Coordinates of C-alpha atoms and ligand atoms in Angstrom, one line a residue:
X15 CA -9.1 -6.9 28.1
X16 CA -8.2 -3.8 30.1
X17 CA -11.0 -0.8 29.3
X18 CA -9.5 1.0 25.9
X19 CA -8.1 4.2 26.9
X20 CA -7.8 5.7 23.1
X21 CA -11.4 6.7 21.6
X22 CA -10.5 4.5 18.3
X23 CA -9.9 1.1 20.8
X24 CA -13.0 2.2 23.0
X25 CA -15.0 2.3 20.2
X26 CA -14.2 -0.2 17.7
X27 CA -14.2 -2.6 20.5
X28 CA -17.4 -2.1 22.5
X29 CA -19.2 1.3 21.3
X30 CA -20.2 0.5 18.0
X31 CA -22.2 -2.6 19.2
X32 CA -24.2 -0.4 22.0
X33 CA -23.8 -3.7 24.0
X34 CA -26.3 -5.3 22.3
X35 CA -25.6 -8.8 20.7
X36 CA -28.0 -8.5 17.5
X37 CA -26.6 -5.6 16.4
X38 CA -22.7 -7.0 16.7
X39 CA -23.9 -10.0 14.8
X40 CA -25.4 -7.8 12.1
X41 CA -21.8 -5.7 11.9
X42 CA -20.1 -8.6 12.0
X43 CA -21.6 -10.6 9.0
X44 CA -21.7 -7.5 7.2
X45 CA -18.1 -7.0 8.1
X46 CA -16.9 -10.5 6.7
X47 CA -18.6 -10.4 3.5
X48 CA -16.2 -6.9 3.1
X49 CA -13.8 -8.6 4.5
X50 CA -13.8 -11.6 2.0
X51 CA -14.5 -8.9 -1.1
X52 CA -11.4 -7.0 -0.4
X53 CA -9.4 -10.1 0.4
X54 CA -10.0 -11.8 -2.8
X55 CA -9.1 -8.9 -4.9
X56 CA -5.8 -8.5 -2.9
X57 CA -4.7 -11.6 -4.9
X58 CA -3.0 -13.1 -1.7
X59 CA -0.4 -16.0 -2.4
X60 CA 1.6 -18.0 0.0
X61 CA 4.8 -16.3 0.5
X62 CA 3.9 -12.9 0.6
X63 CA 4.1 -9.6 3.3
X64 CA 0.3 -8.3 3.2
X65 CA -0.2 -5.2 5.3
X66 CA -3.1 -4.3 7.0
X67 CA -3.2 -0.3 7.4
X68 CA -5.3 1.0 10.1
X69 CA -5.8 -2.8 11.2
X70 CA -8.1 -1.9 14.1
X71 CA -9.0 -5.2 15.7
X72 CA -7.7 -7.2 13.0
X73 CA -10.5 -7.9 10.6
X74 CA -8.1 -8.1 7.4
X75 CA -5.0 -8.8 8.8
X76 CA -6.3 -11.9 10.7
X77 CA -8.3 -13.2 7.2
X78 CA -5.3 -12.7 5.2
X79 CA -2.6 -15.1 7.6
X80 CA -4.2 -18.4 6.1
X81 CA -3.8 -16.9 2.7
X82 CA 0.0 -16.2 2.6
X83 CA 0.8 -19.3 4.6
X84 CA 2.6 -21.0 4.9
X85 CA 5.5 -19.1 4.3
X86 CA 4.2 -15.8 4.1
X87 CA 3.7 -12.9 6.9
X88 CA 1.0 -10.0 8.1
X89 CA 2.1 -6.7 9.3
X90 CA -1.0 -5.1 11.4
X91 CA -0.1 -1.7 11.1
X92 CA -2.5 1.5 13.4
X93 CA -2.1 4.2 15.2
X94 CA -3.6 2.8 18.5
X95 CA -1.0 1.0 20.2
X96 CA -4.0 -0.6 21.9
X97 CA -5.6 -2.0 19.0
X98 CA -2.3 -3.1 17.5
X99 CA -1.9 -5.0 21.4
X100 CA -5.7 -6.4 20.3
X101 CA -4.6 -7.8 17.1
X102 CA -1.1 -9.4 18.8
X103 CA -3.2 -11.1 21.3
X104 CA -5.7 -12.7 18.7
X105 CA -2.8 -14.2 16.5
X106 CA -1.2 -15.6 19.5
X107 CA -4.6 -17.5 20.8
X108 CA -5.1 -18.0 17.4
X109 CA -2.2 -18.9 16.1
X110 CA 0.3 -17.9 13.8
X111 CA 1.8 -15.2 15.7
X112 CA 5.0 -16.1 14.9
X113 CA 4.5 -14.9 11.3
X114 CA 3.4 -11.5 12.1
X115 CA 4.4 -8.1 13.1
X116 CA 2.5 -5.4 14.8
X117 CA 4.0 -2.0 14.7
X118 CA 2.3 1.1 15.8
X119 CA 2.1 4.3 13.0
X120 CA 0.5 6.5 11.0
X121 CA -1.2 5.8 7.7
X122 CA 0.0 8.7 5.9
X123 CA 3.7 7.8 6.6
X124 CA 4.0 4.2 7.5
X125 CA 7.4 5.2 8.9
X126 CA 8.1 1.7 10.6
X127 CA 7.7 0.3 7.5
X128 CA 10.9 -0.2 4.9
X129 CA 10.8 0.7 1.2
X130 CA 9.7 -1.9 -1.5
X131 CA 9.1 -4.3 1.3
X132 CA 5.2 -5.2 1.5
X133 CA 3.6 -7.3 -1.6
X134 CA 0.1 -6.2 -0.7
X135 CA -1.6 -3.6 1.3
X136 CA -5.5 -3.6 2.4
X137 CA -7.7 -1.5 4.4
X138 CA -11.5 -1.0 5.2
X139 CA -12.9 2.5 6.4
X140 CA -9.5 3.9 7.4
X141 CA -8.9 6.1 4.3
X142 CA -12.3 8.2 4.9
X143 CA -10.7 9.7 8.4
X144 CA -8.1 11.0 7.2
X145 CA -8.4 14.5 5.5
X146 CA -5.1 14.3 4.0
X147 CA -5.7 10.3 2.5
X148 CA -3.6 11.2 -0.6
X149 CA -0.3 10.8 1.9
X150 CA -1.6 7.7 2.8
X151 CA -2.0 6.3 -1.1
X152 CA 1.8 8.2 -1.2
X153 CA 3.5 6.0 1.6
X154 CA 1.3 3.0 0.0
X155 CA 3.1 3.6 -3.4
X156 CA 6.6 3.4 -1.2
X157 CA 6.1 0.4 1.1
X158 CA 4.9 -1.8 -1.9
X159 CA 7.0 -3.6 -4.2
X160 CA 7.0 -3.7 -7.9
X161 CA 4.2 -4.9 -8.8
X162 CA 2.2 -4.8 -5.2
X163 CA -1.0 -4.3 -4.9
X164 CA -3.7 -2.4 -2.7
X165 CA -7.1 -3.7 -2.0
X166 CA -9.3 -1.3 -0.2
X167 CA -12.8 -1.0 0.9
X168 CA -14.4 3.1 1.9
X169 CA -18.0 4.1 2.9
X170 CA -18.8 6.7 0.5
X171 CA -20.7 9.1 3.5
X172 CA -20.7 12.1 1.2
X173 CA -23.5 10.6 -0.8
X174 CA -26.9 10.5 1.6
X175 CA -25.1 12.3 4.4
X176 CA -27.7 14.4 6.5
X177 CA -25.7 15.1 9.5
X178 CA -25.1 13.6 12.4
X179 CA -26.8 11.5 14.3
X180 CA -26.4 9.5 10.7
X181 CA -28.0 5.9 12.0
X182 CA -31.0 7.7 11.5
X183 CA -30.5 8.3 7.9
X184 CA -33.4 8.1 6.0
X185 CA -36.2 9.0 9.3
X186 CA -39.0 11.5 7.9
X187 CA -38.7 14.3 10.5
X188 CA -41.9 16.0 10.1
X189 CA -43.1 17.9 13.1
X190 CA -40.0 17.5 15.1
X191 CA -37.6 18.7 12.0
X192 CA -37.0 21.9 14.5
X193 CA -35.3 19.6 17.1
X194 CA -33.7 17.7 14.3
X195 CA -32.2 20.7 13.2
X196 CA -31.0 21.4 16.9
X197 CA -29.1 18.4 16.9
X198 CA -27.2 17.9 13.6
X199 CA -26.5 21.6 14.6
X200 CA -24.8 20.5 18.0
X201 CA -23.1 17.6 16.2
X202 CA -21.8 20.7 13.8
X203 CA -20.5 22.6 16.6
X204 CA -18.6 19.4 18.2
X205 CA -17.4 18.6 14.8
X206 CA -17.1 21.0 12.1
X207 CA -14.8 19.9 9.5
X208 CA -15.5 16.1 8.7
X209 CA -13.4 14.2 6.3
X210 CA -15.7 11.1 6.2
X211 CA -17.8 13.5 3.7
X212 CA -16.1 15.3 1.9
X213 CA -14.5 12.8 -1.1
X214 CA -16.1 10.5 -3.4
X215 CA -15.1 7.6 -5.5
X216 CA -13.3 9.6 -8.0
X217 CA -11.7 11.6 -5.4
X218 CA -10.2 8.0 -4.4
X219 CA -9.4 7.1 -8.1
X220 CA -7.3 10.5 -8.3
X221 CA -5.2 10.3 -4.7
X222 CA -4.0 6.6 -6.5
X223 CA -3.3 7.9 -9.4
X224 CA -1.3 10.6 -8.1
X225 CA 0.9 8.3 -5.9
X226 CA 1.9 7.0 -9.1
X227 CA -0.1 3.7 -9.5
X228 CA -0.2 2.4 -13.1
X229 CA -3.1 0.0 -12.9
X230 CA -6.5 1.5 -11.0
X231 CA -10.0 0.5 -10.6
X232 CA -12.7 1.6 -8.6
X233 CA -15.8 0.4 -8.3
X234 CA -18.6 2.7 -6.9
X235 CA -21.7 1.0 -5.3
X236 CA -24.6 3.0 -4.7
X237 CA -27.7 1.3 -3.1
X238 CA -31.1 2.7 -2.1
X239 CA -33.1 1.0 0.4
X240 CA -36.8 1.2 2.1
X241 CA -35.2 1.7 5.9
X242 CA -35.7 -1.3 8.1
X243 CA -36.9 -1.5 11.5
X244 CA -33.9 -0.3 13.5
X245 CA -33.3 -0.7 17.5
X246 CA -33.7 2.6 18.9
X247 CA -31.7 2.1 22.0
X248 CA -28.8 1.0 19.9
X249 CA -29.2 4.1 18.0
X250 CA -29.4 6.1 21.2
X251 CA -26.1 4.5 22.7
X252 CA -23.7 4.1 20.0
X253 CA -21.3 7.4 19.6
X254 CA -21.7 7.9 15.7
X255 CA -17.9 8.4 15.3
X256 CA -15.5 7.8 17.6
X257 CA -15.1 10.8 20.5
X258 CA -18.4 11.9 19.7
X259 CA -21.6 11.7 21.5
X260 CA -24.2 9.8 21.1
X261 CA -27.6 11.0 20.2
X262 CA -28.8 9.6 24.1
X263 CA -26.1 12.6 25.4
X264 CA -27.3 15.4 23.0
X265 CA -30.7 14.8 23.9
X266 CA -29.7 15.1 27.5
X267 CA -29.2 18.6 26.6
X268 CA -32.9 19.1 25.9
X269 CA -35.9 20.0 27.5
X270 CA -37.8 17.1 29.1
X271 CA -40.6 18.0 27.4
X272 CA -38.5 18.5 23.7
X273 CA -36.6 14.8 24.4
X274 CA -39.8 13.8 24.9
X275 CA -41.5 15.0 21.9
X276 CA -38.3 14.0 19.7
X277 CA -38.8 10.0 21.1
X278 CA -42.3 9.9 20.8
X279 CA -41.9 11.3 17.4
X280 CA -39.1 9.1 16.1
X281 CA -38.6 6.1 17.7
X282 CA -41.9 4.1 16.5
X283 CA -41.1 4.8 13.4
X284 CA -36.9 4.4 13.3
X285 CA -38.3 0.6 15.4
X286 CA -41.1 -0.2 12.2
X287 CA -38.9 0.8 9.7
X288 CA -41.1 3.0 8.7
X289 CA -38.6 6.0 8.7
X290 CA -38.1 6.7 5.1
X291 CA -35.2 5.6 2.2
X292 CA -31.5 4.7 3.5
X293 CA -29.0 5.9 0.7
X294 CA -25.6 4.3 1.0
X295 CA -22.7 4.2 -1.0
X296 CA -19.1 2.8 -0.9
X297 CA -16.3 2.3 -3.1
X298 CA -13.8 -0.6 -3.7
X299 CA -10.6 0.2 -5.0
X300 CA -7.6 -2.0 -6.4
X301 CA -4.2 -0.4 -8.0
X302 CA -0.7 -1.9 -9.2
X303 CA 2.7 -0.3 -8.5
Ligands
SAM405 C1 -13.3 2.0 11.3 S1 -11.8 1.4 12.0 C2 -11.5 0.1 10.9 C3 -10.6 -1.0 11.5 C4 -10.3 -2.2 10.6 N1 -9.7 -1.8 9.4 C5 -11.6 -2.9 10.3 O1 -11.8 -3.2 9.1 O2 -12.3 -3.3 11.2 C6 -10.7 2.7 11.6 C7 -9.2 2.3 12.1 O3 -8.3 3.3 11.5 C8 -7.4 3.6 12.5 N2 -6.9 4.9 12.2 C9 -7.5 6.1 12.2 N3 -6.6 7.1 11.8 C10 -5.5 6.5 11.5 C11 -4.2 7.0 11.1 N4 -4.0 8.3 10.9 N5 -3.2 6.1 10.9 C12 -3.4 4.7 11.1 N6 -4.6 4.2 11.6 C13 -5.6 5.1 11.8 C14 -8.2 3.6 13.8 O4 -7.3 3.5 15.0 C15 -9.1 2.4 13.6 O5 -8.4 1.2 14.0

């Protein structure tokens, strides 16, 4: 594949791993088990349209072909034309191509797609991006049919959130809280109005039932965990979000001796896991037109 030009393509497809193979397994099977969750409640059937908004590099769209075959079809729907070019050149090595589309749009319009035309609709962490996501539950309500449903899957960020860098969530900062400071303060700057933390599960539950859904649930999970030992390098290199820096580039702004004293502080114990609690929450969501 060409080097990804748009931020989204760049880092869904590389970034996120920081090039190192234990972490991309660790995304991935975390990734499927979503995957399969949101699947299964989309209630697939052979025959049926199921869109997959904000497809990225195909994760739903690419579980859900075997489930409406053999008669059925997948639209993978984004706003990179890039990732959209990712997905079309998985189903065609993969087969199956032939019974999908990939169009190029916006969640909160879905203007390549018809009216009353799509039987079911998923996503995973699109919504949470958007700051406007009640237009996107609004061009969900029109694309569906009578009856279709929506299956989604969004990290709840707002619950835990301590500012960027957030793969360090949970760390103790102790002596070095002044330089932490300094750099969820730069992240600020960069970044000052985030949408990935400013809604909750309810906030989700309201958007769907203002687009008119009939039938809604949402199911909240919130967990708490002792943090485990994380790869410090990995949290170093990977952007937290896509077009920003990562924490390896902030620091760079620093004083020798201040990165210095930040790493010695930190890394031992982000790489022990001895770096506090990880709170995490995210919310499944299901509605009926
Ligand atoms: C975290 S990725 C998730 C990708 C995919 N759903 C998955 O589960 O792997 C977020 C995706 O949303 C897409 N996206 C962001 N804003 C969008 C928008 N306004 N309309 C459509 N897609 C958008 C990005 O291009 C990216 O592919």
């Amino acid at each position: 594949m060409p080097d990804p030009k748009d931020s989204w393509a760049r880092w869904l497809t590389t970034e996120r791993f920081a090039g190192n193979e234990t972490v991309a397994r660790a995304w991935l099977e975390q990734l499927e088990q979503i995957r399969d969750r949101v699947l299964r409640s989309a209630r697939l059937k052979n025959g049926e349209v199921f869109l997959d908004v904000g497809c990225g590099d195909g994760l739903l769209g690419c579980g859900a072909l075997s489930q409406v075959s053999p008669d059925g079809r997948v639209i993978f729907s984004d706003q990179s034309t890039e990732l959209v070019e990712v997905c079309r050149r998985v189903a065609t090595e993969s087969g199956g191509a032939e019974r999908c589309e990939f169009v190029t749009c916006d969640a909160r319009m879905l203007d390549a797609i018809a009216d009353s035309s799509v039987d079911a609709i998923g996503t995973r962490s699109v919504l949470m991006y958007l700051p406007d996501r009640a237009l996107a539950f609004r061009a969900f309500y029109r694309v569906l049919k009578k009856g279709g449903r929506i299956s989604l899957f969004e990290p709840i960020n707002a619950f835990g959130f301590t500012g960027y860098p957030d793969l360090d969530r949970g760390t103790d900062f102790g002596s070095v809280r002044d330089l932490r400071e300094r750099i969820v303060q730069h992240y600020n700057r960069i970044y000052p109005s985030d949408p990935t933390v400013n809604f909750d599960a309810a906030d989700l539950f309201d958007a769907a039932e203002a687009a008119g859904f009939a039938t809604i649930q949402v199911r909240a999970e919130l967990t708490g965990i002792s943090a485990p030992p994380r790869n410090w390098d990995a949290i170093l290199r990977t952007p937290p979000y896509p077009g920003l820096p990562p924490l390896a580039e902030v620091l760079g702004t620093f004083s020798p001796e201040d990165r210095e004293r930040y790493e010695r502080n930190i890394r031992p114990l982000v790489e022990k896991g001895r770096s506090g609690r990880l709170r995490m929450a995210a919310a499944y969501v299901t509605a009926t037109k």
